[in-house]
Coordinates of C-alpha atoms in Angstrom, one line a residue:
X20 CA 0.0 0.0 0.0
X21 CA 1.3 3.4 -1.0
X22 CA 2.1 5.8 1.9
X23 CA 1.4 9.4 1.2
X24 CA 3.0 12.5 2.8
X25 CA 0.8 15.3 4.0
X26 CA 1.5 17.5 1.0
X27 CA 0.7 14.7 -1.4
X28 CA -3.1 14.7 -0.6
X29 CA -4.1 15.8 -4.2
X30 CA -2.1 12.8 -5.5
X31 CA -3.6 10.5 -2.9
X32 CA -7.2 11.5 -3.8
X33 CA -6.6 10.9 -7.5
X34 CA -4.9 7.6 -7.1
X35 CA -7.7 6.6 -4.7
X36 CA -10.2 7.2 -7.4
X37 CA -8.2 5.1 -9.9
X38 CA -8.1 2.3 -7.4
X39 CA -11.8 2.4 -6.9
X40 CA -12.4 2.4 -10.7
X41 CA -10.1 -0.6 -11.2
X42 CA -11.9 -2.4 -8.3
X43 CA -15.3 -1.7 -9.9
X44 CA -14.2 -2.9 -13.3
X45 CA -12.8 -6.1 -11.8
X46 CA -16.1 -6.8 -10.0
X47 CA -18.3 -6.1 -13.1
X48 CA -16.7 -6.8 -16.5
X49 CA -19.5 -5.0 -18.3
X50 CA -18.3 -1.7 -16.9
X51 CA -15.5 -0.1 -19.0
X52 CA -13.5 2.4 -16.9
X53 CA -10.4 2.5 -19.0
X54 CA -11.0 6.0 -20.5
X55 CA -11.7 7.5 -17.1
X56 CA -8.7 5.8 -15.6
X57 CA -6.5 7.1 -18.4
X58 CA -7.7 10.7 -17.8
X59 CA -7.0 10.3 -14.0
X60 CA -3.6 8.9 -14.6
X61 CA -2.7 12.0 -16.7
X62 CA -3.9 14.2 -13.9
X63 CA -1.8 12.2 -11.4
X64 CA 1.3 12.7 -13.4
X65 CA 0.5 16.4 -13.7
X66 CA -0.1 16.7 -10.0
X67 CA 3.1 14.9 -9.1
X68 CA 5.0 17.1 -11.6
X69 CA 3.5 20.3 -10.1
X70 CA 4.1 19.3 -6.5
X71 CA 7.6 17.9 -6.8
X72 CA 8.8 20.8 -9.0
X73 CA 8.6 23.2 -6.1
X74 CA 9.3 21.2 -2.9
X75 CA 10.4 23.2 0.1
X76 CA 13.4 22.1 2.3
X77 CA 11.0 20.7 4.9
X78 CA 9.0 18.7 2.2
X79 CA 12.3 17.3 0.9
X80 CA 13.1 16.3 4.5
X81 CA 9.8 14.4 4.6
X82 CA 10.6 12.7 1.2
X83 CA 14.1 11.7 2.5
X84 CA 12.4 10.0 5.4
X85 CA 9.6 8.3 3.4
X86 CA 9.1 4.8 4.9
X87 CA 9.0 3.2 1.4
X88 CA 12.2 4.9 0.2
X89 CA 14.9 2.3 -0.8
X90 CA 17.3 1.7 2.1
X91 CA 20.8 0.2 2.3
X92 CA 19.5 -3.4 2.0
X93 CA 17.8 -2.6 -1.2
X94 CA 21.0 -1.1 -2.7
X95 CA 23.1 -4.0 -1.4
X96 CA 20.7 -6.5 -3.0
X97 CA 20.4 -4.7 -6.4
X98 CA 23.9 -3.3 -7.0
X99 CA 26.2 -5.7 -5.3
X100 CA 26.9 -9.4 -5.5
X101 CA 28.5 -11.8 -3.0
X102 CA 27.9 -9.3 -0.2
X103 CA 29.4 -10.8 3.0
X104 CA 28.4 -8.8 6.1
X105 CA 31.1 -8.7 8.8
X106 CA 30.0 -8.2 12.4
X107 CA 31.5 -6.7 15.6
X108 CA 34.1 -4.1 16.4
X109 CA 36.4 -6.6 18.2
X110 CA 36.1 -4.5 21.3
X111 CA 32.5 -4.4 22.6
X112 CA 29.9 -5.9 20.3
X113 CA 27.8 -5.7 17.2
X114 CA 25.8 -2.7 16.0
X115 CA 23.2 -3.4 13.4
X116 CA 22.6 0.2 12.5
X117 CA 25.8 0.1 10.4
X118 CA 26.1 -2.7 7.9
X119 CA 29.6 -3.4 6.6
X120 CA 31.4 -6.1 4.7
X121 CA 32.9 -7.2 1.4
X122 CA 31.2 -7.5 -1.9
X123 CA 31.5 -7.2 -5.7
X124 CA 30.3 -4.1 -7.4
X125 CA 29.7 -4.9 -11.1
X126 CA 32.5 -7.5 -10.9
X127 CA 34.9 -5.3 -8.9
X128 CA 35.7 -6.3 -5.3
X129 CA 34.9 -3.5 -2.9
X130 CA 34.2 -2.8 0.8
X131 CA 30.6 -1.7 1.4
X132 CA 29.5 0.3 4.5
X133 CA 26.2 1.9 5.2
X134 CA 23.4 2.7 7.6
X135 CA 20.2 0.7 7.6
X136 CA 17.0 2.1 9.1
X137 CA 14.7 -0.9 8.7
X138 CA 11.4 -1.2 6.8
X139 CA 9.0 -2.3 9.5
X140 CA 8.7 -2.2 13.3
X141 CA 10.7 -5.3 13.8
X142 CA 13.6 -4.4 11.6
X143 CA 13.6 -0.7 12.7
X144 CA 14.1 -1.9 16.3
X145 CA 16.8 -4.3 15.2
X146 CA 18.7 -1.6 13.4
X147 CA 18.0 1.1 16.0
X148 CA 16.2 3.2 13.4
X149 CA 19.5 3.7 11.6
X150 CA 21.2 5.5 14.5
X151 CA 24.6 3.9 15.1
X152 CA 26.3 3.3 18.5
X153 CA 30.1 3.6 18.9
X154 CA 30.7 -0.1 18.1
X155 CA 29.1 0.6 14.7
X156 CA 31.7 3.2 13.8
X157 CA 34.5 1.0 15.2
X158 CA 33.2 -1.8 13.0
X159 CA 33.3 0.6 10.0
X160 CA 36.9 1.5 10.9
X161 CA 37.8 -2.2 11.0
X162 CA 36.4 -2.7 7.5
X163 CA 38.1 0.4 6.1
X164 CA 41.4 -0.7 7.5
X165 CA 40.9 -4.1 5.8
X166 CA 40.0 -2.4 2.6
X167 CA 43.1 -0.2 2.7
X168 CA 45.3 -3.2 3.4
X169 CA 44.0 -5.2 0.5
X170 CA 43.5 -2.3 -2.0
X171 CA 39.7 -2.4 -2.1
X172 CA 37.7 0.7 -2.9
X173 CA 35.2 1.7 -0.3
X174 CA 31.6 2.6 -1.0
X175 CA 29.5 4.1 1.7
X176 CA 25.7 4.7 1.7
X177 CA 24.5 7.2 4.2
X178 CA 21.0 7.2 5.7
X179 CA 20.8 8.3 9.3
X180 CA 19.2 10.9 11.4
X181 CA 22.4 10.9 13.5
X182 CA 24.4 8.8 15.8
X183 CA 22.6 7.3 18.8
X184 CA 22.6 9.9 21.7
X185 CA 22.0 7.4 24.5
X186 CA 23.9 7.3 27.8
X187 CA 25.5 3.9 27.0
X188 CA 26.7 5.2 23.6
X189 CA 28.3 8.3 25.3
X190 CA 29.9 6.1 28.0
X191 CA 31.5 3.9 25.3
X192 CA 33.0 7.0 23.5
X193 CA 30.6 8.0 20.8
X194 CA 32.4 11.2 19.9
X195 CA 35.8 9.5 19.8
X196 CA 34.5 6.7 17.6
X197 CA 33.0 9.2 15.1
X198 CA 36.2 11.2 15.1
X199 CA 38.4 8.2 14.5
X200 CA 36.0 7.0 11.7
X201 CA 36.3 10.3 10.0
X202 CA 40.0 10.3 10.4
X203 CA 40.1 6.8 8.9
X204 CA 38.2 8.0 5.9
X205 CA 40.6 10.8 5.3
X206 CA 43.6 8.5 5.6
X207 CA 42.6 5.9 3.2
X208 CA 44.9 5.3 0.2
X209 CA 42.1 3.6 -1.7
X210 CA 39.2 5.4 -3.5
X211 CA 36.1 6.1 -1.4
X212 CA 32.8 7.0 -2.9
X213 CA 30.0 8.2 -0.6
X214 CA 26.3 8.5 -1.4
X215 CA 23.6 10.1 0.7
X216 CA 20.5 8.0 -0.1
X217 CA 18.1 9.5 2.5
X218 CA 19.1 11.5 5.6
X219 CA 22.7 12.5 6.2
X220 CA 22.5 13.7 9.8
X221 CA 25.4 15.2 11.8
X222 CA 28.7 13.5 12.6
X223 CA 26.8 10.3 12.5
X224 CA 26.7 10.7 8.7
X225 CA 30.1 12.4 8.0
X226 CA 31.9 9.6 9.9
X227 CA 31.4 7.4 6.9
X228 CA 30.8 10.1 4.3
X229 CA 34.3 11.7 4.0
X230 CA 34.9 10.3 0.5
X231 CA 36.7 11.3 -2.6
X232 CA 33.3 11.8 -4.2
X233 CA 30.2 12.7 -2.3
X234 CA 26.9 12.4 -4.0
X235 CA 23.3 13.0 -3.0
X236 CA 20.0 11.8 -4.3
X237 CA 17.8 14.7 -5.5
X238 CA 15.4 14.5 -2.5
X239 CA 17.9 13.5 0.2
X240 CA 19.2 15.9 2.9
X241 CA 22.6 16.4 4.6
X242 CA 23.1 18.6 7.6
X243 CA 25.0 19.2 10.8
X244 CA 21.8 18.4 12.8
X245 CA 18.2 17.4 12.1
X246 CA 15.7 20.3 11.6
X247 CA 13.9 19.3 14.8
X248 CA 17.2 19.3 16.7
X249 CA 18.2 22.7 15.4
X250 CA 14.7 24.1 16.2
X251 CA 15.0 22.8 19.8
X252 CA 18.4 24.4 20.3
X253 CA 17.7 27.8 18.5
X254 CA 14.1 28.4 19.6
X255 CA 13.5 25.7 22.3
X256 CA 10.6 24.6 20.1
X257 CA 10.9 21.5 17.9
X258 CA 7.7 22.4 16.1
X259 CA 9.6 25.1 14.2
X260 CA 11.5 22.4 12.3
X261 CA 10.0 23.6 9.0
X262 CA 11.6 27.0 9.6
X263 CA 14.9 25.5 10.6
X264 CA 15.0 23.3 7.5
X265 CA 14.6 26.3 5.3
X266 CA 17.4 28.2 6.9
X267 CA 19.9 25.4 7.3
X268 CA 20.6 24.8 3.6
X269 CA 20.2 21.0 3.8
X270 CA 19.0 20.1 0.3
X271 CA 21.1 18.7 -2.4
X272 CA 20.8 21.8 -4.5
X273 CA 22.0 24.0 -1.6
X274 CA 25.0 21.7 -0.8
X275 CA 26.0 21.5 -4.4
X276 CA 26.1 25.3 -4.7
X277 CA 28.2 25.4 -1.5
X278 CA 30.7 22.9 -2.8
X279 CA 29.9 20.3 -0.1
X280 CA 28.9 17.6 -2.5
X281 CA 30.1 16.8 -6.0
X282 CA 26.9 15.8 -7.9
X283 CA 23.2 15.3 -7.5
X284 CA 21.6 12.1 -8.7
X285 CA 18.1 12.7 -10.2
X286 CA 15.2 10.8 -8.7
X287 CA 12.2 9.5 -10.6
X288 CA 9.1 11.8 -10.7
X289 CA 7.5 11.5 -7.3
X290 CA 10.6 10.4 -5.4
X291 CA 12.8 7.3 -5.2
X292 CA 10.1 5.3 -3.4
X293 CA 8.0 5.3 -6.6
X294 CA 10.6 3.7 -8.8
X295 CA 13.3 2.2 -6.5
X296 CA 15.1 0.2 -9.2
X297 CA 15.5 3.2 -11.5
X298 CA 17.2 5.4 -8.8
X299 CA 19.3 2.4 -7.6
X300 CA 20.6 1.8 -11.1
X301 CA 21.3 5.5 -11.6
X302 CA 23.3 5.5 -8.4
X303 CA 25.2 2.5 -9.6
X304 CA 26.2 4.2 -12.8
X305 CA 27.5 7.3 -10.9
X306 CA 29.5 5.1 -8.5
X307 CA 31.0 3.1 -11.4
X308 CA 32.1 6.3 -13.2
X309 CA 33.7 7.7 -10.0
X310 CA 35.6 4.4 -9.3
X311 CA 36.9 4.4 -12.9
X312 CA 38.2 7.9 -12.6
X313 CA 39.7 7.4 -9.1
X314 CA 41.2 4.1 -10.2
X315 CA 43.7 5.9 -12.4
X316 CA 45.3 7.7 -9.4
X317 CA 48.0 6.5 -7.1
X318 CA 47.2 5.8 -3.4
X319 CA 49.0 9.0 -2.2
X320 CA 47.2 11.1 -4.8
X321 CA 43.8 9.6 -3.8
X322 CA 44.4 10.4 -0.2
X323 CA 45.8 13.9 -0.9
X324 CA 42.9 14.7 -3.2
X325 CA 40.4 13.7 -0.6
X326 CA 42.0 15.8 2.1
X327 CA 42.3 18.9 -0.2
X328 CA 38.6 18.4 -1.2
X329 CA 37.4 18.9 2.4
X330 CA 39.9 21.6 3.3
X331 CA 38.6 23.6 0.4
X332 CA 35.0 23.6 1.5
X333 CA 34.0 27.1 2.5
X334 CA 37.0 28.9 1.2
X335 CA 35.2 30.9 -1.4
X336 CA 32.1 31.7 0.6

């Protein structure tokens, strides 16, 4: 069943009518509803085009969080073969919010890291709603060290509201784990390609997003804090998240203009959740192109280029 966001009500109403007409036709074959369905489908496309051509930052935030948006597991299943997840940080335990392991990307061996939010109540609880604990970042560090040792490119898929802020996570060194993961990204001598597929929230995102190439899906967001968190700090009122989102410059277009990301990957009309395979394949093509370009560089050049990329952010503002 399609889930509709609050600003998609006109679309929901039209598609509801289409569903009713199809049900009516299936119950009585003497009734021909094809012409009316065709007209309504045209109106649906027009409504989607109109709404999605002028999304606000807050509406893009809602799309980035859409429950049917493709997650890490969907990308892993479609783009990668022989994915072998590796568990544990060899220090405390396993964190299911960060998935990491070895795989083949279109025939090329790679290391794959990403955050998984889960698709239903059971998997969301299992993956802690995509908010990693310190052991998740230490696991990511372990996989990146392995990739560096064996010359495997690293691909990271970012989709988190932020690192888990619980007492236990802080006691186990959440900030230190994030800092060391970011440091590990910067020190790699193998290519690293990062893609924000949903939410890129705070240090929880940048810990595995400090790549040679950083891409964002068209309706994803990337920010130092969630809009709700920013509103709580600035105005002590989380209900002003809409206002915070507008002022924080969190959309792909904003971040491309600021030089924070390298490229925007277009989404199908109506968002990635309407045509998951289309957007996943488009992301795969961009990743393949980036790996081909970076594969021509030496290890030292790859590392230096990555460091210079992040040092240059903000210089011309």
